[in-house]
Amino acid sequence: MGPLNLAAESFDSSANQLVILQYHHVDPKTPDSTSISPQQFLIHMEHLATNGYQIVRLEQAIDKIKRGIALADKSVAITFDDGYKNLARFALPELQKRKWPATIFINPGLLEKHSSHYLSWDELKHWSLQGMTIANHGWQHDYWIRREAGYSAKEWQQKIKTSILETEKSIKQQIGVSHKLVAYPYGEYDTWLQSWLIDNQFISFGQQSGVVASYSDFSALPRYPASGVYADISTLKQKLNTFALPIDYQKLPSPLAMTENPPQLHLSWLNESFAVDTRFACYVSGQGKAEILAEVKRVKIQAQKPLNLGRSRYNCTLPVKGKPNYYYWFSQPWLSLESLD
């Protein structure tokens, strides 16, 4: 898919744009990095309710965006990764009370072995009847891109593909419906997996920040983490006031920063008027501002120092003209590994 011919003003509307929030635990006693307290979660929900946000079913919203059907302004989808049992104590009843939907991404292999930590199939069936979508997070919570010792590349890729297919099969058998929505464990993915998921009609979600639009890459859709260090309400308010950065997402590189570190990132603008906006800025995980070289139809971004091993991001923002405190937002995930051999 090549660049779209869209007028600049078409990017200044929230129509057909979707913010997706990502949570894990809603509990005061679970790991801080992936948790939000029930009190803070309630603050989030109250903010959404009192400021006109429309809470939508994820699968329906994505389908509308792909088909060119406009969503309501201020559309938001709520997601939970891993299907922890503590969700049933507060978060899911709170959503049920408001008649709001959410999506729960699950690992069948974990919930069947560790019933004290994860929602059971019976509980998931119950919540699906209350408006919650049950979706695919793989059989186990594996690192899909970090190949384990003893596997060839082909064998490892087949293992991950089987994990995804078996999970979808189990969801269909246990819940009765398959939406073919996949959330990458740890937000890690690569081009071979994206291509396979597209070929098998899956819609896939990462953990990089940003907004979904009609020109997004539906094999790596962004979500805003809303737990841990991102649980503060001021942080949430800013993320809700964002639009998708108008770039050609089909030209984004592999997240694996293996051949060059720090990696170069080239973004192609969907409208050339954005190329001359000097307010565009990018930031590197743990480093601060990135170097930016503006070109006629695209921009080159590069960290000033090599990325650390593991996950990193380039986060880019651009203020929206005529809308104070609103930003276009984009995040490029990187995964730097010692070796893929």
PDB file of C-alpha atoms in Angstrom, residues 123-304:
ATOM      1  CA  GLU A 123     -15.408 -16.856  34.066  1.00  0.00           C
ATOM      2  CA  LEU A 124     -14.421 -15.729  30.580  1.00  0.00           C
ATOM      3  CA  LYS A 125     -17.693 -17.119  29.208  1.00  0.00           C
ATOM      4  CA  HIS A 126     -19.572 -15.147  31.844  1.00  0.00           C
ATOM      5  CA  TRP A 127     -17.795 -11.908  31.011  1.00  0.00           C
ATOM      6  CA  SER A 128     -18.196 -12.433  27.280  1.00  0.00           C
ATOM      7  CA  LEU A 129     -21.955 -12.468  27.893  1.00  0.00           C
ATOM      8  CA  GLN A 130     -21.569  -9.124  29.681  1.00  0.00           C
ATOM      9  CA  GLY A 131     -20.067  -7.463  26.612  1.00  0.00           C
ATOM     10  CA  MET A 132     -16.388  -8.350  26.915  1.00  0.00           C
ATOM     11  CA  THR A 133     -14.466  -9.641  23.895  1.00  0.00           C
ATOM     12  CA  ILE A 134     -12.091 -12.575  24.493  1.00  0.00           C
ATOM     13  CA  ALA A 135      -9.062 -12.433  22.209  1.00  0.00           C
ATOM     14  CA  ASN A 136      -5.695 -14.008  21.394  1.00  0.00           C
ATOM     15  CA  HIS A 137      -2.434 -13.492  23.319  1.00  0.00           C
ATOM     16  CA  GLY A 138      -0.836 -16.808  22.320  1.00  0.00           C
ATOM     17  CA  TRP A 139      -0.963 -20.177  24.093  1.00  0.00           C
ATOM     18  CA  GLN A 140       1.770 -19.287  26.574  1.00  0.00           C
ATOM     19  CA  HIS A 141       3.200 -15.838  27.206  1.00  0.00           C
ATOM     20  CA  ASP A 142       6.286 -16.559  25.076  1.00  0.00           C
ATOM     21  CA  TYR A 143       8.781 -14.124  23.603  1.00  0.00           C
ATOM     22  CA  TRP A 144       7.683 -14.646  20.017  1.00  0.00           C
ATOM     23  CA  ILE A 145      10.711 -12.992  18.407  1.00  0.00           C
ATOM     24  CA  ARG A 146      13.428 -14.206  20.806  1.00  0.00           C
ATOM     25  CA  ARG A 147      14.098 -17.720  19.561  1.00  0.00           C
ATOM     26  CA  GLU A 148      14.832 -20.300  22.231  1.00  0.00           C
ATOM     27  CA  ALA A 149      17.933 -22.498  22.061  1.00  0.00           C
ATOM     28  CA  GLY A 150      17.527 -25.728  20.126  1.00  0.00           C
ATOM     29  CA  TYR A 151      15.157 -24.343  17.498  1.00  0.00           C
ATOM     30  CA  SER A 152      15.979 -23.428  13.929  1.00  0.00           C
ATOM     31  CA  ALA A 153      14.395 -20.213  12.659  1.00  0.00           C
ATOM     32  CA  LYS A 154      11.815 -22.233  10.714  1.00  0.00           C
ATOM     33  CA  GLU A 155      10.983 -24.441  13.711  1.00  0.00           C
ATOM     34  CA  TRP A 156      10.579 -21.468  16.031  1.00  0.00           C
ATOM     35  CA  GLN A 157       8.346 -19.602  13.626  1.00  0.00           C
ATOM     36  CA  GLN A 158       6.151 -22.683  13.254  1.00  0.00           C
ATOM     37  CA  LYS A 159       5.940 -23.006  17.053  1.00  0.00           C
ATOM     38  CA  ILE A 160       4.651 -19.436  17.357  1.00  0.00           C
ATOM     39  CA  LYS A 161       2.209 -19.837  14.472  1.00  0.00           C
ATOM     40  CA  THR A 162       0.828 -23.004  16.081  1.00  0.00           C
ATOM     41  CA  SER A 163       0.500 -21.176  19.411  1.00  0.00           C
ATOM     42  CA  ILE A 164      -1.616 -18.469  17.791  1.00  0.00           C
ATOM     43  CA  LEU A 165      -3.794 -20.879  15.805  1.00  0.00           C
ATOM     44  CA  GLU A 166      -4.407 -23.168  18.796  1.00  0.00           C
ATOM     45  CA  THR A 167      -5.344 -20.187  20.943  1.00  0.00           C
ATOM     46  CA  GLU A 168      -7.851 -18.957  18.382  1.00  0.00           C
ATOM     47  CA  LYS A 169      -9.280 -22.473  18.083  1.00  0.00           C
ATOM     48  CA  SER A 170      -9.720 -22.710  21.863  1.00  0.00           C
ATOM     49  CA  ILE A 171     -11.419 -19.319  22.048  1.00  0.00           C
ATOM     50  CA  LYS A 172     -13.847 -20.396  19.336  1.00  0.00           C
ATOM     51  CA  GLN A 173     -14.565 -23.692  21.125  1.00  0.00           C
ATOM     52  CA  GLN A 174     -14.924 -22.222  24.613  1.00  0.00           C
ATOM     53  CA  ILE A 175     -16.488 -18.808  23.946  1.00  0.00           C
ATOM     54  CA  GLY A 176     -18.262 -19.536  20.682  1.00  0.00           C
ATOM     55  CA  VAL A 177     -16.844 -16.728  18.568  1.00  0.00           C
ATOM     56  CA  SER A 178     -13.502 -15.924  16.951  1.00  0.00           C
ATOM     57  CA  HIS A 179     -12.642 -12.276  16.271  1.00  0.00           C
ATOM     58  CA  LYS A 180      -9.048 -12.964  15.113  1.00  0.00           C
ATOM     59  CA  LEU A 181      -7.562 -10.196  17.247  1.00  0.00           C
ATOM     60  CA  VAL A 182      -3.994 -10.823  18.467  1.00  0.00           C
ATOM     61  CA  ALA A 183      -1.946  -8.872  21.018  1.00  0.00           C
ATOM     62  CA  TYR A 184       1.817  -9.441  20.805  1.00  0.00           C
ATOM     63  CA  PRO A 185       3.258 -10.619  24.165  1.00  0.00           C
ATOM     64  CA  TYR A 186       5.604  -7.905  25.456  1.00  0.00           C
ATOM     65  CA  GLY A 187       4.676  -5.890  22.361  1.00  0.00           C
ATOM     66  CA  GLU A 188       7.430  -7.623  20.360  1.00  0.00           C
ATOM     67  CA  TYR A 189       6.987  -8.489  16.683  1.00  0.00           C
ATOM     68  CA  ASP A 190       8.863  -8.756  13.391  1.00  0.00           C
ATOM     69  CA  THR A 191       8.013  -8.629   9.707  1.00  0.00           C
ATOM     70  CA  TRP A 192       7.779 -12.424   9.177  1.00  0.00           C
ATOM     71  CA  LEU A 193       5.097 -12.625  11.848  1.00  0.00           C
ATOM     72  CA  GLN A 194       3.256  -9.545  10.599  1.00  0.00           C
ATOM     73  CA  SER A 195       3.096 -10.976   7.081  1.00  0.00           C
ATOM     74  CA  TRP A 196       1.819 -14.340   8.315  1.00  0.00           C
ATOM     75  CA  LEU A 197      -0.859 -12.715  10.479  1.00  0.00           C
ATOM     76  CA  ILE A 198      -2.047 -10.597   7.553  1.00  0.00           C
ATOM     77  CA  ASP A 199      -2.188 -13.681   5.311  1.00  0.00           C
ATOM     78  CA  ASN A 200      -4.322 -15.411   7.956  1.00  0.00           C
ATOM     79  CA  GLN A 201      -6.721 -12.459   8.386  1.00  0.00           C
ATOM     80  CA  PHE A 202      -5.653 -11.478  11.911  1.00  0.00           C
ATOM     81  CA  ILE A 203      -5.632  -7.923  13.265  1.00  0.00           C
ATOM     82  CA  SER A 204      -2.645  -7.427  15.563  1.00  0.00           C
ATOM     83  CA  PHE A 205      -1.805  -5.035  18.387  1.00  0.00           C
ATOM     84  CA  GLY A 206       1.480  -3.957  19.928  1.00  0.00           C
ATOM     85  CA  GLN A 207       2.348  -2.004  23.049  1.00  0.00           C
ATOM     86  CA  GLN A 208       3.811   1.029  21.298  1.00  0.00           C
ATOM     87  CA  SER A 209       1.924   4.283  21.808  1.00  0.00           C
ATOM     88  CA  GLY A 210      -0.200   5.997  19.185  1.00  0.00           C
ATOM     89  CA  VAL A 211      -3.651   6.181  17.625  1.00  0.00           C
ATOM     90  CA  VAL A 212      -5.393   3.955  15.064  1.00  0.00           C
ATOM     91  CA  ALA A 213      -6.498   5.532  11.778  1.00  0.00           C
ATOM     92  CA  SER A 214      -7.525   4.326   8.335  1.00  0.00           C
ATOM     93  CA  TYR A 215      -3.904   4.553   7.164  1.00  0.00           C
ATOM     94  CA  SER A 216      -2.508   2.505  10.084  1.00  0.00           C
ATOM     95  CA  ASP A 217      -0.686  -0.818   9.718  1.00  0.00           C
ATOM     96  CA  PHE A 218      -3.265  -3.358  10.913  1.00  0.00           C
ATOM     97  CA  SER A 219      -0.534  -5.896  11.680  1.00  0.00           C
ATOM     98  CA  ALA A 220       0.948  -3.653  14.404  1.00  0.00           C
ATOM     99  CA  LEU A 221      -1.715  -1.325  15.768  1.00  0.00           C
ATOM    100  CA  PRO A 222      -0.689   0.929  18.670  1.00  0.00           C
ATOM    101  CA  ARG A 223      -2.141   1.055  22.171  1.00  0.00           C
ATOM    102  CA  TYR A 224      -1.465   3.441  25.016  1.00  0.00           C
ATOM    103  CA  PRO A 225      -0.257   1.687  28.180  1.00  0.00           C
ATOM    104  CA  ALA A 226      -2.299   3.081  31.076  1.00  0.00           C
ATOM    105  CA  SER A 227      -0.769   1.234  34.045  1.00  0.00           C
ATOM    106  CA  GLY A 228       2.373   1.609  36.125  1.00  0.00           C
ATOM    107  CA  VAL A 229       4.200   4.856  35.368  1.00  0.00           C
ATOM    108  CA  TYR A 230       1.459   5.725  32.857  1.00  0.00           C
ATOM    109  CA  ALA A 231      -1.423   5.476  35.356  1.00  0.00           C
ATOM    110  CA  ASP A 232      -1.383   9.133  36.389  1.00  0.00           C
ATOM    111  CA  ILE A 233      -4.514  10.922  35.192  1.00  0.00           C
ATOM    112  CA  SER A 234      -2.547  13.835  33.717  1.00  0.00           C
ATOM    113  CA  THR A 235      -0.673  11.368  31.509  1.00  0.00           C
ATOM    114  CA  LEU A 236      -3.922   9.758  30.400  1.00  0.00           C
ATOM    115  CA  LYS A 237      -5.487  13.135  29.564  1.00  0.00           C
ATOM    116  CA  GLN A 238      -2.582  13.980  27.263  1.00  0.00           C
ATOM    117  CA  LYS A 239      -2.701  10.620  25.482  1.00  0.00           C
ATOM    118  CA  LEU A 240      -6.436  10.979  24.871  1.00  0.00           C
ATOM    119  CA  ASN A 241      -5.784  14.292  23.098  1.00  0.00           C
ATOM    120  CA  THR A 242      -3.841  12.713  20.253  1.00  0.00           C
ATOM    121  CA  PHE A 243      -4.263  11.758  16.612  1.00  0.00           C
ATOM    122  CA  ALA A 244      -2.340   9.305  14.437  1.00  0.00           C
ATOM    123  CA  LEU A 245       0.747  10.867  12.879  1.00  0.00           C
ATOM    124  CA  PRO A 246      -0.019  11.077   9.114  1.00  0.00           C
ATOM    125  CA  ILE A 247       2.763   8.899   7.723  1.00  0.00           C
ATOM    126  CA  ASP A 248       2.891   5.858   5.458  1.00  0.00           C
ATOM    127  CA  TYR A 249       2.814   3.058   8.024  1.00  0.00           C
ATOM    128  CA  GLN A 250       3.306   0.440   5.311  1.00  0.00           C
ATOM    129  CA  LYS A 251       6.903   1.632   4.893  1.00  0.00           C
ATOM    130  CA  LEU A 252       7.961   1.228   8.516  1.00  0.00           C
ATOM    131  CA  PRO A 253      11.023  -0.977   9.129  1.00  0.00           C
ATOM    132  CA  SER A 254      11.379  -4.133  11.166  1.00  0.00           C
ATOM    133  CA  PRO A 255      11.588  -3.416  14.913  1.00  0.00           C
ATOM    134  CA  LEU A 256      14.730  -5.568  15.079  1.00  0.00           C
ATOM    135  CA  ALA A 257      17.644  -3.144  15.346  1.00  0.00           C
ATOM    136  CA  MET A 258      20.262  -5.690  14.332  1.00  0.00           C
ATOM    137  CA  THR A 259      22.152  -4.358  11.301  1.00  0.00           C
ATOM    138  CA  GLU A 260      22.592  -0.793  12.578  1.00  0.00           C
ATOM    139  CA  ASN A 261      22.617   0.601  16.103  1.00  0.00           C
ATOM    140  CA  PRO A 262      21.411   3.241  16.596  1.00  0.00           C
ATOM    141  CA  PRO A 263      18.875   2.473  13.850  1.00  0.00           C
ATOM    142  CA  GLN A 264      17.792   5.043  11.288  1.00  0.00           C
ATOM    143  CA  LEU A 265      14.058   5.573  10.886  1.00  0.00           C
ATOM    144  CA  HIS A 266      12.639   7.096   7.715  1.00  0.00           C
ATOM    145  CA  LEU A 267       9.048   8.348   7.875  1.00  0.00           C
ATOM    146  CA  SER A 268       7.194   9.221   4.661  1.00  0.00           C
ATOM    147  CA  TRP A 269       4.573  11.941   5.048  1.00  0.00           C
ATOM    148  CA  LEU A 270       1.101  11.396   3.618  1.00  0.00           C
ATOM    149  CA  ASN A 271       0.883  15.144   3.002  1.00  0.00           C
ATOM    150  CA  GLU A 272       3.910  17.281   2.199  1.00  0.00           C
ATOM    151  CA  SER A 273       2.664  20.217   4.292  1.00  0.00           C
ATOM    152  CA  PHE A 274       3.742  18.330   7.400  1.00  0.00           C
ATOM    153  CA  ALA A 275       7.331  18.077   6.161  1.00  0.00           C
ATOM    154  CA  VAL A 276       8.005  21.783   6.760  1.00  0.00           C
ATOM    155  CA  ASP A 277       6.616  21.903  10.313  1.00  0.00           C
ATOM    156  CA  THR A 278       9.596  22.539  12.587  1.00  0.00           C
ATOM    157  CA  ARG A 279       7.617  21.637  15.718  1.00  0.00           C
ATOM    158  CA  PHE A 280       7.995  17.937  14.909  1.00  0.00           C
ATOM    159  CA  ALA A 281      10.117  16.261  17.601  1.00  0.00           C
ATOM    160  CA  CYS A 282      11.219  12.726  18.466  1.00  0.00           C
ATOM    161  CA  TYR A 283      12.555  11.231  21.674  1.00  0.00           C
ATOM    162  CA  VAL A 284      14.547   8.070  22.378  1.00  0.00           C
ATOM    163  CA  SER A 285      13.974   5.749  25.331  1.00  0.00           C
ATOM    164  CA  GLY A 286      16.409   6.728  28.068  1.00  0.00           C
ATOM    165  CA  GLN A 287      18.264   9.255  25.905  1.00  0.00           C
ATOM    166  CA  GLY A 288      16.215  12.362  25.219  1.00  0.00           C
ATOM    167  CA  LYS A 289      15.813  14.037  21.841  1.00  0.00           C
ATOM    168  CA  ALA A 290      16.715  12.243  18.625  1.00  0.00           C
ATOM    169  CA  GLU A 291      18.463  13.777  15.644  1.00  0.00           C
ATOM    170  CA  ILE A 292      16.025  14.762  12.883  1.00  0.00           C
ATOM    171  CA  LEU A 293      16.816  15.472   9.229  1.00  0.00           C
ATOM    172  CA  ALA A 294      13.846  16.867   7.296  1.00  0.00           C
ATOM    173  CA  GLU A 295      13.570  16.052   3.588  1.00  0.00           C
ATOM    174  CA  VAL A 296      10.972  16.990   0.960  1.00  0.00           C
ATOM    175  CA  LYS A 297       8.524  14.138   1.488  1.00  0.00           C
ATOM    176  CA  ARG A 298      10.011  12.334   4.441  1.00  0.00           C
ATOM    177  CA  VAL A 299      12.056  12.737   7.601  1.00  0.00           C
ATOM    178  CA  LYS A 300      15.034  10.776   8.947  1.00  0.00           C
ATOM    179  CA  ILE A 301      15.270  10.103  12.686  1.00  0.00           C
ATOM    180  CA  GLN A 302      18.174   8.562  14.590  1.00  0.00           C
ATOM    181  CA  ALA A 303      19.206   8.248  18.230  1.00  0.00           C
ATOM    182  CA  GLN A 304      22.440   9.951  19.160  1.00  0.00           C
TER     183      GLN A 304
END
